[in-house]
Coordinates of C-alpha atoms in Angstrom, one line a residue:
M727 CA 74.8 95.4 69.7
T728 CA 72.5 93.9 67.3
V729 CA 70.9 96.0 64.6
G730 CA 68.5 94.4 62.0
G731 CA 69.7 91.0 63.0
T732 CA 73.4 91.9 62.3
R733 CA 75.9 92.2 65.1
T734 CA 77.7 95.5 65.2
R735 CA 80.5 96.8 67.4
G736 CA 79.3 97.8 70.8
G737 CA 79.5 101.3 72.2
G738 CA 81.6 102.4 75.1
L739 CA 82.9 104.9 77.5
L740 CA 86.3 105.8 78.9
V741 CA 86.4 106.6 82.7
A742 CA 89.3 108.9 83.3
G743 CA 90.4 110.7 86.5
T744 CA 91.8 114.0 87.5
T745 CA 94.3 112.2 89.6
S746 CA 95.4 108.7 90.7
D747 CA 92.9 107.2 93.1
A748 CA 90.1 109.6 92.1
G749 CA 87.7 106.6 91.9
K750 CA 88.1 105.3 88.3
S751 CA 88.1 101.7 89.3
V752 CA 85.0 102.1 91.5
V753 CA 83.1 104.1 89.0
T754 CA 84.0 101.7 86.2
A755 CA 82.8 98.7 88.3
G756 CA 79.6 100.6 89.3
I757 CA 78.8 101.4 85.7
C758 CA 79.4 97.8 84.7
R759 CA 77.1 96.5 87.5
W760 CA 74.4 99.1 86.7
L761 CA 74.4 98.1 83.0
V762 CA 74.3 94.4 83.5
R763 CA 71.3 94.8 85.8
Q764 CA 69.6 96.6 82.9
G765 CA 70.2 93.5 80.7
V766 CA 73.2 95.0 78.9
K767 CA 76.1 92.7 78.0
V768 CA 79.1 94.7 79.2
A769 CA 82.8 94.2 79.6
P770 CA 85.5 96.2 81.4
F771 CA 88.8 97.2 79.7
K772 CA 92.1 98.7 80.8
A773 CA 94.8 98.9 78.2
Q774 CA 97.6 99.1 80.7
N775 CA 97.8 98.6 84.4
M776 CA 100.6 98.9 86.9
S777 CA 99.9 96.8 90.0
L778 CA 101.3 94.2 92.3
N779 CA 97.8 92.9 92.8
S780 CA 97.0 90.5 90.0
F781 CA 94.7 87.6 89.2
V782 CA 94.8 84.5 87.0
T783 CA 92.0 83.9 84.5
R784 CA 90.7 80.5 83.8
G785 CA 92.7 80.5 80.6
G786 CA 95.9 80.9 82.7
A787 CA 96.5 84.6 82.0
E788 CA 97.7 87.1 84.6
I789 CA 95.7 90.4 84.7
G790 CA 95.1 93.2 87.2
R791 CA 92.8 92.3 90.1
A792 CA 90.9 95.5 89.5
Q793 CA 89.9 94.3 86.1
A794 CA 89.0 90.8 87.4
M795 CA 86.7 92.6 90.0
Q796 CA 85.2 94.7 87.2
A797 CA 84.5 91.6 85.2
Q798 CA 82.7 90.2 88.3
A799 CA 80.7 93.4 88.5
A800 CA 79.7 92.8 84.8
R801 CA 79.0 89.1 85.6
V802 CA 81.4 87.9 82.9
E803 CA 84.5 85.7 83.0
P804 CA 87.7 87.8 83.0
T805 CA 90.0 87.4 80.1
A806 CA 93.4 88.7 79.0
Q807 CA 91.8 91.1 76.5
M808 CA 90.4 93.1 79.4
N809 CA 93.9 94.1 80.5
P810 CA 96.4 93.4 77.7
V811 CA 99.3 95.0 79.5
L812 CA 100.2 94.6 83.2
L813 CA 103.4 96.2 84.7
K814 CA 104.6 94.7 87.9
P815 CA 107.2 96.9 89.7
G816 CA 110.3 95.1 90.8
G817 CA 112.2 98.2 92.0
D818 CA 112.2 102.0 91.6
R819 CA 113.2 101.9 87.9
S820 CA 112.1 98.6 86.4
S821 CA 109.0 96.5 86.0
Q822 CA 108.1 93.0 84.8
V823 CA 106.1 93.4 81.6
V824 CA 103.1 91.0 81.4
L825 CA 101.7 90.9 77.8
M826 CA 98.4 89.3 77.2
G827 CA 98.7 87.5 80.5
R828 CA 102.3 86.2 80.0
P829 CA 105.5 87.7 81.4
V830 CA 108.1 88.6 78.8
G831 CA 110.8 90.2 80.9
E832 CA 111.9 93.2 82.8
M833 CA 112.0 96.7 81.3
S834 CA 113.4 100.0 82.5
A835 CA 111.3 103.2 82.3
R836 CA 113.7 104.7 79.7
G837 CA 113.4 101.6 77.6
H838 CA 109.6 101.6 77.9
H839 CA 109.2 105.2 77.0
G840 CA 111.9 105.0 74.4
G841 CA 109.5 103.7 71.8
R842 CA 108.7 100.1 72.7
Q843 CA 105.4 101.1 74.2
E844 CA 104.2 102.0 70.7
V845 CA 105.4 98.9 68.9
L846 CA 102.3 96.8 69.3
F847 CA 99.8 99.6 69.6
G848 CA 97.6 97.8 67.2
T849 CA 97.2 94.8 69.5
V850 CA 95.6 96.9 72.2
V851 CA 93.1 98.3 69.7
E852 CA 92.5 94.7 68.4
C853 CA 91.7 93.6 72.0
L854 CA 89.2 96.4 72.4
D855 CA 87.7 95.7 69.0
E856 CA 87.3 92.0 70.0
L857 CA 85.4 93.0 73.1
R858 CA 83.3 95.5 71.2
S859 CA 82.3 92.8 68.8
A860 CA 81.3 90.4 71.6
Y861 CA 79.6 92.9 74.0
D862 CA 76.9 95.6 73.8
A863 CA 79.2 98.0 75.7
V864 CA 82.8 98.2 76.9
I865 CA 83.6 100.4 79.9
C866 CA 87.3 101.4 79.8
E867 CA 89.3 102.6 82.7
G868 CA 92.1 105.1 82.3
A869 CA 95.2 105.5 84.4
G870 CA 96.3 108.4 86.5
S871 CA 95.3 111.5 84.6
P872 CA 94.7 112.0 80.9
A873 CA 96.5 115.3 81.1
E874 CA 100.0 113.9 81.6
I875 CA 101.4 116.3 79.0
N876 CA 104.9 114.9 79.1
L877 CA 103.6 111.4 78.1
R878 CA 100.7 112.2 75.8
R879 CA 102.6 111.3 72.6
T880 CA 103.0 107.7 73.8
D881 CA 99.7 107.4 75.7
I882 CA 97.3 104.6 74.7
V883 CA 95.7 104.1 78.0
N884 CA 93.8 107.3 78.4
M885 CA 93.1 109.7 75.4
G886 CA 95.0 107.3 73.1
V887 CA 92.3 104.6 73.7
A888 CA 89.5 107.2 73.5
R889 CA 90.9 108.5 70.2
A890 CA 91.4 105.1 68.7
A891 CA 87.8 103.9 69.6
R892 CA 86.1 107.3 69.4
F893 CA 84.8 106.8 72.9
P894 CA 83.5 109.6 75.0
V895 CA 85.4 110.4 78.2
L896 CA 83.9 110.9 81.6
V897 CA 86.4 112.6 84.0
V898 CA 86.1 111.6 87.7
G899 CA 87.2 113.9 90.4
D900 CA 87.5 113.2 94.2
I901 CA 86.0 116.2 95.9
D902 CA 87.0 114.9 99.3
R903 CA 90.6 115.9 98.4
G904 CA 89.5 119.4 97.5
G905 CA 90.2 121.4 94.4
V906 CA 87.8 119.4 92.2
F907 CA 86.7 122.3 90.1
A908 CA 90.2 123.4 89.3
S909 CA 91.1 119.8 88.6
F910 CA 88.2 119.4 86.1
F911 CA 89.0 122.6 84.4
G912 CA 92.7 122.1 84.3
T913 CA 92.5 118.6 83.0
T914 CA 90.3 119.7 80.1
A915 CA 92.4 122.8 79.4
L916 CA 95.6 120.8 79.1
L917 CA 94.3 118.6 76.3
S918 CA 94.5 119.2 72.6
A919 CA 91.5 120.4 70.7
E920 CA 91.0 116.9 69.3
D921 CA 91.2 115.3 72.7
Q922 CA 88.8 117.8 74.2
E923 CA 86.2 116.8 71.5
L924 CA 85.9 113.5 73.4
V925 CA 85.7 114.9 76.9
A926 CA 81.9 114.7 77.4
G927 CA 81.8 115.9 81.0
Y928 CA 82.5 115.2 84.7
L929 CA 81.5 113.0 87.6
V930 CA 82.0 114.2 91.2
N931 CA 83.1 111.4 93.6
K932 CA 83.0 111.3 97.4
F933 CA 80.8 114.3 98.1
R934 CA 79.8 115.0 101.7
G935 CA 76.9 117.3 102.6
D936 CA 74.1 119.1 100.8
V937 CA 74.3 118.7 97.0
S938 CA 72.3 122.0 96.5
L939 CA 75.4 123.9 97.9
L940 CA 77.5 122.3 95.1
R941 CA 75.1 123.3 92.2
P942 CA 76.4 126.9 91.7
G943 CA 79.9 125.6 91.2
L944 CA 78.7 122.9 88.8
D945 CA 76.8 125.6 86.8
M946 CA 79.9 127.8 86.7
L947 CA 82.0 124.8 85.6
H948 CA 79.5 124.2 82.8
G949 CA 79.7 127.8 81.8
L950 CA 83.5 127.7 81.7
T951 CA 83.9 124.4 79.8
G952 CA 80.6 123.8 78.1
R953 CA 80.5 120.4 79.7
R954 CA 77.9 119.1 82.1
T955 CA 78.4 117.1 85.3
Y956 CA 76.8 113.6 84.9
G957 CA 76.4 112.9 88.6
V958 CA 77.5 113.6 92.2
L959 CA 78.3 110.4 94.0
P960 CA 78.1 110.7 97.8
F961 CA 80.9 109.6 100.1
A962 CA 80.1 106.0 101.0
H963 CA 82.0 104.4 103.9
G964 CA 83.6 101.1 103.2
L965 CA 83.4 101.0 99.4
G966 CA 86.6 99.1 99.0
I967 CA 87.4 96.9 96.0
D968 CA 90.4 94.9 94.9
E969 CA 93.1 97.6 94.9
E970 CA 95.7 98.2 92.3
D971 CA 98.2 99.3 94.9
G972 CA 98.3 100.9 98.4
L973 CA 97.9 99.4 101.9
R974 CA 94.1 99.4 102.2
V975 CA 92.5 96.1 103.1
S976 CA 89.6 96.4 100.6
L977 CA 86.9 94.9 102.7
R978 CA 88.0 96.3 106.1
G979 CA 85.2 98.6 107.1
T980 CA 83.5 97.7 103.8
V981 CA 81.9 94.5 104.8
R982 CA 81.2 95.8 108.2
E983 CA 80.6 99.5 108.8
S984 CA 82.0 99.3 112.4
V985 CA 85.8 99.2 112.8
V986 CA 85.5 95.6 114.1
A987 CA 82.2 93.7 113.9
P988 CA 81.3 92.0 117.2
P989 CA 82.8 88.5 117.4
H990 CA 80.6 85.5 117.0
G991 CA 82.3 83.9 120.0
E992 CA 83.6 85.4 123.2
D993 CA 86.8 86.9 121.9
V994 CA 88.4 88.7 119.0
L995 CA 91.3 87.4 116.8
R996 CA 94.2 89.7 116.0
V997 CA 96.0 89.3 112.6
A998 CA 99.2 91.2 111.9
V999 CA 100.4 91.4 108.2
C1000 CA 104.0 92.1 107.6
A1001 CA 104.2 95.0 105.2
V1002 CA 107.1 93.7 103.2
P1003 CA 108.6 95.6 100.3
L1004 CA 106.9 95.1 96.9
M1005 CA 104.0 93.5 98.7
S1006 CA 101.7 91.7 96.2
N1007 CA 98.2 90.4 96.4
F1008 CA 97.7 91.6 99.9
T1009 CA 94.0 91.2 99.1
D1010 CA 94.5 87.7 100.4
V1011 CA 93.7 89.0 103.9
D1012 CA 90.4 90.6 102.8
A1013 CA 88.6 87.4 103.6
L1014 CA 90.0 87.5 107.1
A1015 CA 88.9 91.1 107.5
A1016 CA 85.4 90.0 106.5
E1017 CA 85.1 87.7 109.5
P1018 CA 83.3 89.3 112.5
G1019 CA 85.7 89.7 115.3
V1020 CA 88.9 89.5 113.2
I1021 CA 91.1 92.6 113.5
V1022 CA 93.6 92.9 110.6
R1023 CA 96.4 95.4 110.6
F1024 CA 99.7 95.9 108.6
V1025 CA 102.9 96.1 110.7
D1026 CA 106.5 96.9 110.1
R1027 CA 108.0 96.6 113.7
P1028 CA 108.6 93.4 115.7
E1029 CA 106.8 94.8 118.8
E1030 CA 103.7 94.9 116.8
L1031 CA 103.7 91.1 116.6
A1032 CA 103.5 90.7 120.3
D1033 CA 99.7 90.6 120.7
A1034 CA 99.0 89.1 117.3
D1035 CA 97.2 85.7 117.3
L1036 CA 98.2 85.2 113.6
V1037 CA 101.1 86.7 111.6
V1038 CA 100.8 86.7 107.9
V1039 CA 103.8 87.1 105.7
P1040 CA 102.2 88.0 102.3
G1041 CA 103.3 87.7 98.7
T1042 CA 106.0 90.0 97.3
R1043 CA 107.6 90.7 93.9
G1044 CA 110.9 90.8 95.7
T1045 CA 111.3 87.7 97.9
V1046 CA 115.0 88.2 98.6
K1047 CA 114.5 91.9 99.2
A1048 CA 111.6 91.1 101.6
L1049 CA 113.7 88.6 103.5
A1050 CA 116.5 91.2 104.0
W1051 CA 113.9 93.7 105.1
L1052 CA 112.5 91.3 107.7
R1053 CA 115.9 90.8 109.1
Q1054 CA 116.8 94.5 109.1
R1055 CA 113.6 95.3 110.9
G1056 CA 114.0 92.6 113.5
L1057 CA 110.8 90.9 112.3
A1058 CA 112.7 87.8 111.2
D1059 CA 113.9 87.1 114.7
A1060 CA 110.3 87.8 116.0
L1061 CA 108.9 85.2 113.5
V1062 CA 111.5 82.6 114.6
R1063 CA 110.6 83.2 118.3
R1064 CA 106.9 82.9 117.4
A1065 CA 107.5 79.5 115.7
A1066 CA 109.5 78.2 118.7
Q1067 CA 106.6 79.2 121.0
G1068 CA 104.0 77.5 118.8
R1069 CA 102.3 80.7 117.8
P1070 CA 100.7 80.8 114.3
V1071 CA 102.4 82.1 111.3
L1072 CA 101.1 81.9 107.7
G1073 CA 103.3 82.5 104.7
V1074 CA 101.6 83.0 101.3
C1075 CA 103.6 82.8 98.0
G1076 CA 106.7 85.0 98.6
G1077 CA 105.9 84.9 102.3
F1078 CA 106.0 81.1 102.1
Q1079 CA 109.3 81.2 100.3
V1080 CA 111.1 83.3 103.0
L1081 CA 109.9 80.8 105.7
G1082 CA 111.9 78.0 104.0
E1083 CA 115.4 76.8 104.4
R1084 CA 117.0 78.2 101.3
I1085 CA 116.3 80.3 98.2
E1086 CA 118.2 79.9 95.0
D1087 CA 117.4 83.0 92.9
E1088 CA 119.0 83.7 89.5
V1089 CA 115.8 85.2 88.1
E1090 CA 114.1 87.8 90.3
S1091 CA 117.0 89.3 92.3
R1092 CA 119.8 87.3 90.8
A1093 CA 121.2 87.0 94.3
G1094 CA 122.1 83.4 94.0
V1095 CA 121.7 81.2 97.1
V1096 CA 120.3 82.9 100.2
D1097 CA 119.4 81.3 103.5
G1098 CA 115.7 81.6 104.4
L1099 CA 114.3 81.7 108.0
G1100 CA 114.4 77.9 108.3
L1101 CA 110.9 77.6 109.7
L1102 CA 109.7 75.2 107.0
P1103 CA 111.5 72.3 105.4
V1104 CA 111.3 73.8 101.9
R1105 CA 113.9 74.8 99.4
I1106 CA 113.0 77.3 96.7
R1107 CA 114.5 77.6 93.2
F1108 CA 113.4 80.4 91.0
D1109 CA 112.5 79.3 87.4
R1110 CA 112.4 81.6 84.4
E1111 CA 109.0 80.4 83.6
K1112 CA 106.2 81.8 85.8
T1113 CA 103.7 79.5 87.3
L1114 CA 100.1 80.7 86.5
A1115 CA 97.4 78.4 87.7
R1116 CA 94.0 78.1 89.2
P1117 CA 94.3 75.0 91.5
V1118 CA 91.6 73.3 93.5
G1119 CA 92.4 71.0 96.4
E1120 CA 91.6 70.0 100.0
A1121 CA 93.0 71.1 103.3
L1122 CA 91.7 70.8 106.9
G1123 CA 88.9 68.6 105.5
E1124 CA 87.5 71.4 103.3
T1125 CA 87.6 72.1 99.6
V1126 CA 89.9 75.0 98.7
E1127 CA 90.3 77.0 95.5
G1128 CA 93.1 79.5 94.8
Y1129 CA 95.4 80.9 92.2
E1130 CA 99.2 80.8 91.7
I1131 CA 101.5 83.5 90.4
H1132 CA 105.1 82.8 91.1
H1133 CA 108.6 82.0 89.7
G1134 CA 109.7 80.1 92.8
V1135 CA 109.5 76.3 92.6
A1136 CA 109.1 74.7 96.0
D1137 CA 111.0 71.5 97.0
V1138 CA 109.0 70.4 100.1
R1139 CA 111.2 68.0 102.2
G1140 CA 109.0 67.3 105.2
G1141 CA 106.2 68.6 107.4
E1142 CA 102.6 68.0 107.1
P1143 CA 101.2 68.6 103.6
F1144 CA 99.2 71.9 103.3
L1145 CA 97.9 72.7 99.8
D1146 CA 101.0 72.8 97.7
G1147 CA 103.2 73.7 100.7
C1148 CA 103.5 72.3 104.2
R1149 CA 102.9 72.9 107.9
V1150 CA 105.3 72.4 110.8
G1151 CA 103.7 73.1 114.2
A1152 CA 101.9 76.4 114.0
V1153 CA 103.8 77.5 110.8
W1154 CA 101.9 77.2 107.6
G1155 CA 103.1 77.9 104.0
T1156 CA 101.5 77.8 100.6
H1157 CA 101.9 79.4 97.1
W1158 CA 98.1 79.6 96.8
H1159 CA 96.6 83.1 96.7
G1160 CA 92.9 83.4 97.5
S1161 CA 92.6 80.2 99.5
L1162 CA 91.1 82.1 102.4
E1163 CA 88.1 83.1 100.2
S1164 CA 87.0 79.4 100.5
D1165 CA 84.6 79.8 103.4
G1166 CA 84.8 76.4 105.0
F1167 CA 88.6 76.3 104.8
R1168 CA 88.9 79.8 106.3
R1169 CA 86.7 78.9 109.2
A1170 CA 88.6 75.7 109.9
F1171 CA 91.9 77.5 109.7
L1172 CA 90.8 80.3 112.1
E1173 CA 89.5 77.7 114.5
R1174 CA 93.1 76.2 114.6
V1175 CA 94.6 79.6 115.0
A1176 CA 92.3 80.4 117.9
R1177 CA 93.1 77.2 119.7
A1178 CA 96.9 77.7 119.2
S1179 CA 96.5 81.3 120.5
G1180 CA 94.3 80.4 123.5
R1181 CA 91.5 82.7 122.2
R1182 CA 87.8 82.0 122.8
F1183 CA 87.2 83.0 119.2
T1184 CA 84.6 81.2 117.1
P1185 CA 84.2 81.9 113.4
A1186 CA 80.7 82.9 112.3
P1187 CA 79.1 80.0 110.6
D1188 CA 77.4 82.0 107.9
T1189 CA 80.0 84.4 106.6
S1190 CA 80.1 84.1 102.8
F1191 CA 82.9 86.0 101.2
A1192 CA 81.5 85.7 97.7
A1193 CA 78.1 87.0 98.9
L1194 CA 79.7 89.9 100.7
R1195 CA 81.7 90.8 97.5
E1196 CA 78.5 90.7 95.5
E1197 CA 76.8 93.0 98.0
Q1198 CA 79.6 95.5 97.6
L1199 CA 79.4 95.3 93.8
D1200 CA 75.6 95.9 94.1
R1201 CA 76.4 99.0 96.3
L1202 CA 78.6 100.3 93.5
G1203 CA 75.8 99.8 91.0
D1204 CA 73.3 101.5 93.3
L1205 CA 75.6 104.6 93.6
I1206 CA 75.5 105.0 89.8
E1207 CA 71.8 104.2 89.5
E1208 CA 70.8 106.6 92.3
H1209 CA 73.2 109.5 91.9
A1210 CA 74.2 109.7 88.2
D1211 CA 72.1 110.7 85.2
T1212 CA 71.9 107.2 83.8
D1213 CA 69.9 108.2 80.8
A1214 CA 72.6 110.6 79.8
L1215 CA 75.3 108.0 80.5
W1216 CA 73.6 105.5 78.2
R1217 CA 73.4 108.1 75.4
L1218 CA 77.1 108.7 75.8
I1219 CA 77.8 104.9 75.5
E1220 CA 75.5 104.5 72.5
E1221 CA 76.1 107.8 70.6
G1222 CA 79.5 109.1 71.8
A1223 CA 80.4 112.5 73.0
P1224 CA 78.0 115.4 72.2
G1225 CA 78.8 117.4 69.2
G1226 CA 79.9 121.0 69.3
L1227 CA 81.8 120.9 72.7
P1228 CA 83.8 124.1 73.0
F1229 CA 87.6 124.2 73.1
V1230 CA 88.9 125.2 76.5
P1231 CA 92.2 127.2 76.1
P1232 CA 95.1 127.0 76.2
G1233 CA 95.1 123.3 75.1
A1234 CA 98.0 120.9 75.0
P1235 CA 101.5 122.5 74.7
A1236 CA 103.5 121.9 71.5
G1237 CA 105.0 118.4 71.3
A1238 CA 102.2 116.8 73.4
G1239 CA 100.4 115.2 70.4
A1240 CA 98.9 111.8 70.1
P1241 CA 100.9 108.7 69.3
G1242 CA 102.0 108.8 65.7
A1243 CA 100.8 112.4 65.3
G1244 CA 102.8 115.2 64.0
G1245 CA 102.3 117.7 66.8
R1246 CA 99.8 119.5 69.0
G1247 CA 96.3 118.5 68.2
S1248 CA 97.1 116.3 65.2
A1249 CA 94.7 113.5 64.6
P1250 CA 96.2 110.1 65.1
G1251 CA 96.9 107.9 62.2
P1252 CA 96.4 104.1 62.2
G1253 CA 99.1 103.8 64.8
P1254 CA 102.7 102.5 64.5
Q1255 CA 103.2 99.2 62.7
A1256 CA 104.5 96.3 64.7
P1257 CA 107.9 95.0 63.7
D1258 CA 108.6 91.4 63.0
R1259 CA 110.0 91.0 66.5
L1260 CA 109.7 92.6 69.8
D1261 CA 112.7 91.8 72.0
F1262 CA 112.9 92.8 75.7
R1263 CA 116.2 91.1 76.3
A1264 CA 118.2 94.4 76.0
D1265 CA 117.3 95.4 79.5
A1266 CA 115.3 92.4 80.6
G1267 CA 118.1 90.9 82.8
A1268 CA 116.9 87.4 83.3
G1269 CA 113.7 87.9 81.4
A1270 CA 113.1 86.2 78.1
G1271 CA 112.4 87.9 74.7
I1272 CA 109.2 87.5 72.9
A1273 CA 108.5 87.3 69.2
G1274 CA 105.4 88.8 67.8
S1275 CA 103.8 89.3 64.4
R1276 CA 100.5 90.9 63.5
G1277 CA 99.4 87.8 61.7
P1278 CA 96.4 85.6 62.8
D1279 CA 98.6 83.4 64.9
F1280 CA 100.1 86.2 66.9
R1281 CA 97.9 85.3 69.9
A1282 CA 97.2 81.7 70.8
G1283 CA 93.6 82.2 71.6
A1284 CA 92.5 84.9 74.0
E1285 CA 95.1 84.3 76.7
S1286 CA 98.5 84.9 75.1
G1287 CA 100.4 87.3 72.8
G1288 CA 101.8 90.7 73.5
V1289 CA 101.6 94.5 73.4
V1290 CA 103.5 97.3 75.1
V1291 CA 101.9 100.6 75.8
S1292 CA 102.7 103.8 77.8
V1293 CA 102.6 104.5 81.5
D1294 CA 101.3 107.6 83.3
N1295 CA 103.2 109.6 85.8
E1296 CA 101.4 107.8 88.6
E1297 CA 102.5 104.6 87.0
A1298 CA 106.0 105.5 86.0
L1299 CA 108.5 102.7 86.4

């Protein structure tokens, strides 16, 4: 913000949730879109994310796709500061740690919660400060619930961020799940007195029916907690966005309100997506789901491929594990039969890798040399350095843009060139995520799939994926503008939480204090100091260590550096 010609730090808000998937990402995006339409320069922020759906910024940093989507809602370019920490699960008990957009190794849950998550606490605060210096407002998204009392002492993604920035907290609850009043009350009552001072109030999400019937409950909640409800958002069908995790196709039923929009041609096209373990960036198929007449479904049995016109083998954080799963399920044999019959198969990133002849992996699974499905003349060698890129190229006579996130290096030994991969018959493979969002290329590709499948399917000539995404973001902004008290929200962003909010007993139990605090309700100090070196190699396996200092050269610009923060129960490694 600018006061008297002098730039000051912008205000902000933390959007927390009573549970995972309460609607934090949607509400954060909606607030960002509402604000930017009012002429406010706004940025999203999430201190720590756990997701297999990620994105590459123009600066070459890997961040969560939800934060990239929120940046688009705010009409700004996404940067690493908007998501300093990304955890990418590689199994039940470990995750790859991506710090300021760069992977630094694998870490176990015990190692993460054993103190390393506090080591560079100051860097997260620095990222937030940088955003506040550059923007009028920063809308932060929390993770899981702020009332994870077992992890509160190491939390800097929920109340830790709010306490550090003195941001007011808006708690979102999904009333469609039921129990929203108990969830609002219980979330507040499990926080320390100091944390409760920042909980400004609540936002009801996914309400169906007559709002007047809800008013008595909201009034009683206000009487019990002293906190108001800032809005009741109606249940809106098809409000999908780039997911953090889960198996929803974000634009299925979002772009089109019917289950399947009528095809532009005479026939539909059926797409089966193999639901491989540790599936990543399954948002690649959103652009297919946006096409009228294209039916997208996720499958895990070979018989489900029988009527598919196209089978997609998507990205995965466990290529060798996914390959074994395909074989165990009988899907590998079904893919080989499809290829022999000239029926279309598309492999993307990890899916491309499993279609090749051989995988040499001493990095991700450390399984050594493993035979692939042999459908493409490609050999994959996993490199310790991750490829992060935003390539632009041409395929099928059309310009294509995409992004790359992979350790595997492809040695293509034949076939017809296809982006960075190849094509043999009806089998296509590439490392490029997001290529199907290029409208002309997507139409050309689907035309070839339809011909190979014998379908009288014709892609619609006017489907614009970018325009459809913009429409969805505007719908999110409309929800906030029409169903929330926007004047009150703006006062929260500018002025902070109202004073005199009452304490709701019993408060946090003993030992659930803030990071660096001495106990229940203790105010946080400046945060733990970073050591001269942060080393992940102890339980990183094949991951590399990273050195960090708090000096001015700690980050090389906006897109590199490091920080480790806590995870919520929903995001436990």
